[in-house]
Amino acid sequence: MALDFTAIDFETANGFRGSPCSVGLSKVRGGVVVEEASWLMRPPENHDHFEFHNTRIHGIRAEDVAGAPRFGELFPEIGAFIGGDVLAAHNAAFDLGVIRSGLEVSGLAGPAYEYVCTVMLSRRCYSLVSNSLPYAAEEAGVPLLNHHDAGEDARACAGILIDIARRNNANSIAELYLSLGLSLPKQQAFDPRDGLSKATLAALAGRGGGAPGGSPFERTLENGAARRSSWPEEGPNPLPNPGAEPGHPLFGQTVVFTGDLAMARSEAKVRAAEMGASPESRVTARTTVLVVGDGFMADDLRAGRLTGKARKVLELHGRGQQIEVVSEGEFLQMVGGS
């Protein structure tokens, strides 16, 4: 047996998962990265507008991909590089969703993939206040110098999985999952003629960020104005969806929200519950995930730009509670929102 897989990372042009503009891939054989590839691409037609917030994060603009093939045209090369490998991604719900939604709106069928989510594995095998890619990569000994470059992010993801396998004395993905008592998740093959995924339907209906113009949060950032609002209304705490996918990074988590979110906090709670999480209104001994708004990113933990709830999380983490801080952007990737 050997530790063989392909790590993948996508960057998107807007809030819709089916708008990939860049991809990075790292192929691992025997626990060593042996081949890498990356491409810029135009997102599928009618989903190719670039929103300010996305460009602000990864630096890719519409003019940078103007002469590139569209995702649907490029996917045969991406698929050939992956071959029959298990896919690894940091927040795999997002990257597998990019493949599915991108192909669906391109009118193309997609293959089945077994996959590994290194966010899930990081939570199980590390003890970090944030399991965002830079923090997990640093813990794995593969520091990430240019986060949101798809090629570098894929390489970091590969390094995290290699490190976690080593720490668990596992010589293959199957052996690692067996040692952790987990089942390897799988995205089934699909054909858009048989029906579209929930994320694609939501985007086409205008909920998932498929329409030009960006969210109010992004438009306000572009105007250079600071957002101000009244104290957020918590709303009810819906029960977790019992039919949610157990392999999702929010499944079984107890989630609390803090700061000014780009969506109503009540909607954020509903989306978390749809993925199998239990939303609550304050940080307690049950809390496992704190989602922070106000444009927070993981690096703000080091800078000390924190809300009162986030400071309490750091305190509880310091006492040994398994709890982590997640940015709103990371949360939205998990739930398929803009």
Short mmCIF file of C-alpha atoms in Angstrom, two decimals:
data_model
loop_
_atom_site.label_atom_id
_atom_site.label_comp_id
_atom_site.label_asym_id
_atom_site.label_seq_id
_atom_site.Cartn_x
_atom_site.Cartn_y
_atom_site.Cartn_z
CA MET A 1 0.00 0.00 0.00
CA ALA A 2 1.14 3.57 -0.64
CA LEU A 3 -0.07 7.04 0.24
CA ASP A 4 -1.34 8.07 -3.20
CA PHE A 5 -3.81 10.91 -3.93
CA THR A 6 -4.25 14.24 -5.73
CA ALA A 7 -4.75 17.48 -3.81
CA ILE A 8 -6.88 20.17 -5.46
CA ASP A 9 -7.72 23.81 -4.83
CA PHE A 10 -10.01 26.18 -6.75
CA GLU A 11 -10.41 29.95 -6.70
CA THR A 12 -13.71 31.38 -7.92
CA ALA A 13 -14.69 34.59 -9.67
CA ASN A 14 -17.78 35.24 -7.55
CA GLY A 15 -19.92 33.79 -4.79
CA PHE A 16 -21.25 30.94 -6.93
CA ARG A 17 -19.26 27.73 -6.59
CA GLY A 18 -19.61 27.11 -10.31
CA SER A 19 -17.43 30.10 -11.26
CA PRO A 20 -13.87 28.68 -11.10
CA CYS A 21 -11.16 30.97 -12.44
CA SER A 22 -8.09 29.08 -11.21
CA VAL A 23 -7.17 25.55 -10.14
CA GLY A 24 -4.08 23.99 -8.60
CA LEU A 25 -3.29 20.26 -8.37
CA SER A 26 -0.58 18.29 -6.57
CA LYS A 27 -0.17 14.57 -7.28
CA VAL A 28 1.24 12.47 -4.43
CA ARG A 29 2.80 9.03 -4.80
CA GLY A 30 4.15 7.15 -1.82
CA GLY A 31 3.73 10.21 0.41
CA VAL A 32 5.75 12.51 -1.88
CA VAL A 33 4.54 15.24 -4.26
CA VAL A 34 5.69 14.03 -7.68
CA GLU A 35 3.81 16.28 -10.12
CA GLU A 36 1.97 19.60 -10.05
CA ALA A 37 -0.26 21.54 -12.43
CA SER A 38 -2.22 24.78 -12.35
CA TRP A 39 -4.40 26.68 -14.80
CA LEU A 40 -6.20 29.96 -15.11
CA MET A 41 -9.60 29.66 -16.80
CA ARG A 42 -12.72 31.57 -17.70
CA PRO A 43 -15.68 30.55 -15.58
CA PRO A 44 -18.69 29.05 -17.38
CA GLU A 45 -20.70 31.42 -19.57
CA ASN A 46 -23.22 33.60 -17.69
CA HIS A 47 -21.31 32.95 -14.44
CA ASP A 48 -18.08 34.71 -15.39
CA HIS A 49 -18.42 38.09 -13.67
CA PHE A 50 -15.69 38.89 -11.13
CA GLU A 51 -16.86 40.24 -7.78
CA PHE A 52 -14.74 42.68 -5.82
CA HIS A 53 -14.48 40.51 -2.73
CA ASN A 54 -13.16 37.49 -4.67
CA THR A 55 -10.60 39.51 -6.62
CA ARG A 56 -9.54 41.19 -3.37
CA ILE A 57 -8.71 37.74 -1.97
CA HIS A 58 -6.96 36.00 -4.87
CA GLY A 59 -5.97 38.92 -7.14
CA ILE A 60 -7.37 37.38 -10.35
CA ARG A 61 -9.30 39.75 -12.64
CA ALA A 62 -11.46 39.20 -15.69
CA GLU A 63 -8.69 40.50 -17.98
CA ASP A 64 -6.27 37.92 -16.55
CA VAL A 65 -8.37 35.05 -17.92
CA ALA A 66 -9.73 36.75 -21.05
CA GLY A 67 -7.82 34.46 -23.43
CA ALA A 68 -8.09 31.29 -21.34
CA PRO A 69 -10.39 28.34 -22.07
CA ARG A 70 -13.62 28.06 -20.13
CA PHE A 71 -13.85 25.60 -17.25
CA GLY A 72 -15.87 23.11 -19.28
CA GLU A 73 -13.27 23.14 -22.06
CA LEU A 74 -10.41 22.69 -19.60
CA PHE A 75 -11.96 20.03 -17.39
CA PRO A 76 -10.82 17.08 -19.57
CA GLU A 77 -7.22 18.07 -18.77
CA ILE A 78 -8.03 18.52 -15.09
CA GLY A 79 -9.81 15.17 -15.02
CA ALA A 80 -6.93 13.46 -16.82
CA PHE A 81 -4.46 14.78 -14.24
CA ILE A 82 -6.64 13.47 -11.39
CA GLY A 83 -7.29 10.12 -13.07
CA GLY A 84 -8.72 7.62 -10.60
CA ASP A 85 -7.09 9.22 -7.54
CA VAL A 86 -8.73 10.06 -4.26
CA LEU A 87 -9.09 13.85 -4.18
CA ALA A 88 -7.88 15.84 -1.16
CA ALA A 89 -9.03 19.40 -0.51
CA HIS A 90 -9.05 21.77 2.43
CA ASN A 91 -12.80 22.19 2.89
CA ALA A 92 -13.64 19.55 0.30
CA ALA A 93 -17.34 20.47 0.30
CA PHE A 94 -16.33 23.65 -1.55
CA ASP A 95 -13.88 22.21 -4.09
CA LEU A 96 -16.02 19.18 -4.94
CA GLY A 97 -18.94 21.62 -5.22
CA VAL A 98 -16.94 23.72 -7.69
CA ILE A 99 -16.46 20.68 -9.92
CA ARG A 100 -20.12 19.74 -9.72
CA SER A 101 -21.68 23.19 -10.17
CA GLY A 102 -19.11 24.23 -12.78
CA LEU A 103 -19.87 21.18 -14.89
CA GLU A 104 -23.62 21.43 -14.34
CA VAL A 105 -23.87 24.98 -15.66
CA SER A 106 -21.56 23.95 -18.52
CA GLY A 107 -24.06 21.21 -19.43
CA LEU A 108 -21.51 18.47 -18.76
CA ALA A 109 -21.65 15.23 -16.79
CA GLY A 110 -19.11 14.61 -14.03
CA PRO A 111 -17.30 11.53 -12.72
CA ALA A 112 -17.47 10.06 -9.24
CA TYR A 113 -14.69 10.96 -6.81
CA GLU A 114 -13.72 9.58 -3.43
CA TYR A 115 -12.37 12.47 -1.42
CA VAL A 116 -10.63 13.56 1.77
CA CYS A 117 -11.32 16.83 3.61
CA THR A 118 -8.19 18.05 5.38
CA VAL A 119 -10.26 20.49 7.48
CA MET A 120 -12.03 17.48 9.01
CA LEU A 121 -8.76 15.63 9.52
CA SER A 122 -7.06 18.72 10.95
CA ARG A 123 -9.80 18.99 13.58
CA ARG A 124 -9.28 15.36 14.57
CA CYS A 125 -5.51 15.25 14.52
CA TYR A 126 -4.33 18.76 15.45
CA SER A 127 -5.35 21.09 18.27
CA LEU A 128 -5.54 24.50 16.61
CA VAL A 129 -7.55 27.60 17.39
CA SER A 130 -8.16 27.88 13.63
CA ASN A 131 -8.04 25.03 11.11
CA SER A 132 -7.82 27.43 8.18
CA LEU A 133 -5.25 26.41 5.58
CA PRO A 134 -2.38 28.67 6.77
CA TYR A 135 -2.67 27.43 10.38
CA ALA A 136 -2.96 23.75 9.44
CA ALA A 137 -0.11 24.05 6.93
CA GLU A 138 2.14 25.61 9.56
CA GLU A 139 1.31 22.80 11.98
CA ALA A 140 2.14 20.26 9.26
CA GLY A 141 5.53 21.87 8.63
CA VAL A 142 4.64 23.19 5.17
CA PRO A 143 4.23 26.98 5.76
CA LEU A 144 2.02 28.68 3.19
CA LEU A 145 3.68 31.80 1.76
CA ASN A 146 1.14 32.82 -0.88
CA HIS A 147 -2.30 31.82 0.36
CA HIS A 148 -5.02 31.82 -2.35
CA ASP A 149 -2.59 30.96 -5.10
CA ALA A 150 -4.33 27.74 -6.18
CA GLY A 151 -1.10 25.86 -6.89
CA GLU A 152 0.43 26.73 -3.52
CA ASP A 153 -2.81 25.97 -1.67
CA ALA A 154 -3.02 22.53 -3.30
CA ARG A 155 0.60 21.83 -2.33
CA ALA A 156 -0.11 22.89 1.27
CA CYS A 157 -3.19 20.64 1.37
CA ALA A 158 -1.06 17.73 0.16
CA GLY A 159 1.49 18.45 2.88
CA ILE A 160 -1.19 18.47 5.58
CA LEU A 161 -2.55 15.08 4.51
CA ILE A 162 0.96 13.59 4.28
CA ASP A 163 1.72 14.86 7.81
CA ILE A 164 -1.55 13.57 9.27
CA ALA A 165 -0.96 10.14 7.72
CA ARG A 166 2.56 10.08 9.18
CA ARG A 167 1.30 11.01 12.65
CA ASN A 168 -1.19 8.15 12.46
CA ASN A 169 1.36 5.64 11.09
CA ALA A 170 -0.85 5.17 8.01
CA ASN A 171 0.65 4.08 4.69
CA SER A 172 -2.47 4.74 2.60
CA ILE A 173 -5.67 6.77 2.63
CA ALA A 174 -7.66 3.61 3.40
CA GLU A 175 -5.37 2.80 6.34
CA LEU A 176 -5.65 6.37 7.68
CA TYR A 177 -9.45 6.36 7.58
CA LEU A 178 -9.57 2.91 9.17
CA SER A 179 -7.31 4.06 12.01
CA LEU A 180 -9.59 7.07 12.63
CA GLY A 181 -12.79 5.03 12.43
CA LEU A 182 -14.04 7.01 9.44
CA SER A 183 -15.58 6.07 6.10
CA LEU A 184 -14.10 7.63 2.98
CA PRO A 185 -16.76 9.95 1.49
CA LYS A 186 -17.64 9.91 -2.20
CA GLN A 187 -19.23 12.37 -4.61
CA GLN A 188 -21.28 10.28 -7.01
CA ALA A 189 -21.17 10.64 -10.77
CA PHE A 190 -23.81 13.01 -12.11
CA ASP A 191 -25.44 14.26 -15.29
CA PRO A 192 -27.19 17.67 -15.29
CA ARG A 193 -29.91 16.21 -17.51
CA ASP A 194 -30.96 14.12 -14.50
CA GLY A 195 -31.31 17.18 -12.26
CA LEU A 196 -29.12 19.88 -10.73
CA SER A 197 -27.51 19.99 -7.31
CA LYS A 198 -29.02 22.13 -4.57
CA ALA A 199 -26.15 24.64 -4.71
CA THR A 200 -26.58 25.16 -8.46
CA LEU A 201 -30.36 25.49 -8.19
CA ALA A 202 -29.96 28.06 -5.40
CA ALA A 203 -27.47 30.09 -7.46
CA LEU A 204 -29.68 30.03 -10.55
CA ALA A 205 -32.57 31.20 -8.37
CA GLY A 206 -30.46 34.14 -7.17
CA ARG A 207 -29.72 32.93 -3.65
CA GLY A 208 -26.22 31.58 -4.15
CA GLY A 209 -24.41 34.59 -5.56
CA GLY A 210 -24.75 33.86 -9.27
CA ALA A 211 -26.06 37.32 -10.18
CA PRO A 212 -23.70 40.21 -11.02
CA GLY A 213 -23.09 43.03 -8.58
CA GLY A 214 -21.92 41.18 -5.48
CA SER A 215 -23.38 41.07 -2.01
CA PRO A 216 -24.11 44.28 -0.07
CA PHE A 217 -20.96 43.54 1.97
CA GLU A 218 -18.81 43.39 -1.19
CA ARG A 219 -20.36 46.51 -2.71
CA THR A 220 -19.78 48.45 0.51
CA LEU A 221 -16.15 47.30 0.66
CA GLU A 222 -15.68 48.46 -2.93
CA ASN A 223 -17.01 51.88 -2.02
CA GLY A 224 -14.49 52.06 0.81
CA ALA A 225 -17.16 52.67 3.44
CA ALA A 226 -17.29 51.04 6.85
CA ARG A 227 -20.34 48.90 7.56
CA ARG A 228 -22.44 49.78 10.56
CA SER A 229 -25.57 48.07 11.79
CA SER A 230 -27.64 47.60 14.87
CA TRP A 231 -26.86 44.70 17.21
CA PRO A 232 -27.54 41.53 15.20
CA GLU A 233 -30.79 39.71 15.90
CA GLU A 234 -29.94 36.14 16.89
CA GLY A 235 -33.25 34.57 15.90
CA PRO A 236 -34.21 30.98 16.76
CA ASN A 237 -31.75 28.10 16.89
CA PRO A 238 -33.00 25.48 14.39
CA LEU A 239 -32.41 21.78 14.99
CA PRO A 240 -29.66 20.10 12.95
CA ASN A 241 -30.72 18.31 9.79
CA PRO A 242 -30.61 14.57 10.59
CA GLY A 243 -30.20 13.74 6.91
CA ALA A 244 -27.09 15.92 6.42
CA GLU A 245 -23.89 14.45 5.03
CA PRO A 246 -21.77 13.10 7.96
CA GLY A 247 -18.60 13.96 6.05
CA HIS A 248 -19.43 17.68 5.94
CA PRO A 249 -17.10 19.87 8.06
CA LEU A 250 -20.07 21.38 9.96
CA PHE A 251 -21.81 18.07 10.68
CA GLY A 252 -22.11 17.46 14.41
CA GLN A 253 -20.57 20.84 15.31
CA THR A 254 -22.05 23.36 17.74
CA VAL A 255 -21.79 26.72 15.99
CA VAL A 256 -22.01 30.27 17.38
CA PHE A 257 -21.89 33.47 15.29
CA THR A 258 -20.31 36.80 16.24
CA GLY A 259 -19.70 40.14 14.56
CA ASP A 260 -21.48 41.73 11.63
CA LEU A 261 -22.26 39.10 9.00
CA ALA A 262 -23.07 39.79 5.34
CA MET A 263 -26.26 37.76 5.79
CA ALA A 264 -28.87 37.81 8.53
CA ARG A 265 -27.67 35.80 11.48
CA SER A 266 -30.93 33.85 11.43
CA GLU A 267 -30.19 32.76 7.84
CA ALA A 268 -26.65 31.77 8.80
CA LYS A 269 -28.10 29.56 11.54
CA VAL A 270 -30.49 27.90 9.11
CA ARG A 271 -27.67 27.19 6.66
CA ALA A 272 -25.50 25.72 9.43
CA ALA A 273 -28.38 23.52 10.61
CA GLU A 274 -28.94 22.29 7.03
CA MET A 275 -25.39 20.89 7.14
CA GLY A 276 -26.01 19.05 10.41
CA ALA A 277 -24.72 21.67 12.87
CA SER A 278 -26.41 22.84 16.08
CA PRO A 279 -26.53 26.66 16.10
CA GLU A 280 -26.45 28.41 19.49
CA SER A 281 -26.46 32.04 20.58
CA ARG A 282 -23.53 32.22 22.98
CA VAL A 283 -20.18 30.57 23.56
CA THR A 284 -20.37 27.75 26.13
CA ALA A 285 -18.59 24.51 26.97
CA ARG A 286 -20.59 22.92 24.08
CA THR A 287 -19.29 25.31 21.42
CA THR A 288 -16.95 23.79 18.84
CA VAL A 289 -17.00 26.45 16.07
CA LEU A 290 -17.22 30.25 16.27
CA VAL A 291 -17.95 32.01 12.96
CA VAL A 292 -16.66 35.60 12.96
CA GLY A 293 -17.99 38.33 10.66
CA ASP A 294 -16.72 41.91 10.20
CA GLY A 295 -14.39 40.82 7.40
CA PHE A 296 -12.35 38.74 9.87
CA MET A 297 -9.66 36.42 8.48
CA ALA A 298 -7.61 33.80 10.32
CA ASP A 299 -4.53 36.03 10.45
CA ASP A 300 -6.51 38.44 12.65
CA LEU A 301 -6.10 35.92 15.48
CA ARG A 302 -2.40 36.78 15.55
CA ALA A 303 -3.12 40.51 15.24
CA GLY A 304 -5.61 40.44 18.11
CA ARG A 305 -8.55 41.93 16.12
CA LEU A 306 -11.22 39.97 17.97
CA THR A 307 -14.76 40.26 19.26
CA GLY A 308 -15.61 39.45 22.86
CA LYS A 309 -16.88 36.01 21.84
CA ALA A 310 -13.66 35.31 19.92
CA ARG A 311 -11.57 36.25 22.97
CA LYS A 312 -13.61 33.82 25.03
CA VAL A 313 -12.93 31.12 22.42
CA LEU A 314 -9.18 31.73 22.70
CA GLU A 315 -9.48 31.47 26.48
CA LEU A 316 -11.45 28.21 26.29
CA HIS A 317 -9.06 26.79 23.70
CA GLY A 318 -6.18 27.63 26.02
CA ARG A 319 -7.92 25.57 28.71
CA GLY A 320 -8.10 22.57 26.41
CA GLN A 321 -11.61 22.88 24.93
CA GLN A 322 -11.78 21.63 21.32
CA ILE A 323 -13.06 24.84 19.77
CA GLU A 324 -12.01 26.81 16.70
CA VAL A 325 -12.51 30.17 15.05
CA VAL A 326 -13.75 30.29 11.42
CA SER A 327 -14.06 33.34 9.18
CA GLU A 328 -17.39 34.11 7.53
CA GLY A 329 -15.75 33.45 4.16
CA GLU A 330 -14.75 29.95 5.23
CA PHE A 331 -18.25 29.35 6.60
CA LEU A 332 -19.82 30.45 3.31
CA GLN A 333 -17.56 28.08 1.39
CA MET A 334 -18.85 25.28 3.62
CA VAL A 335 -22.53 26.10 3.11
CA GLY A 336 -22.36 27.17 -0.55
CA GLY A 337 -23.34 30.81 -0.12
CA SER A 338 -21.99 34.08 -1.49
#
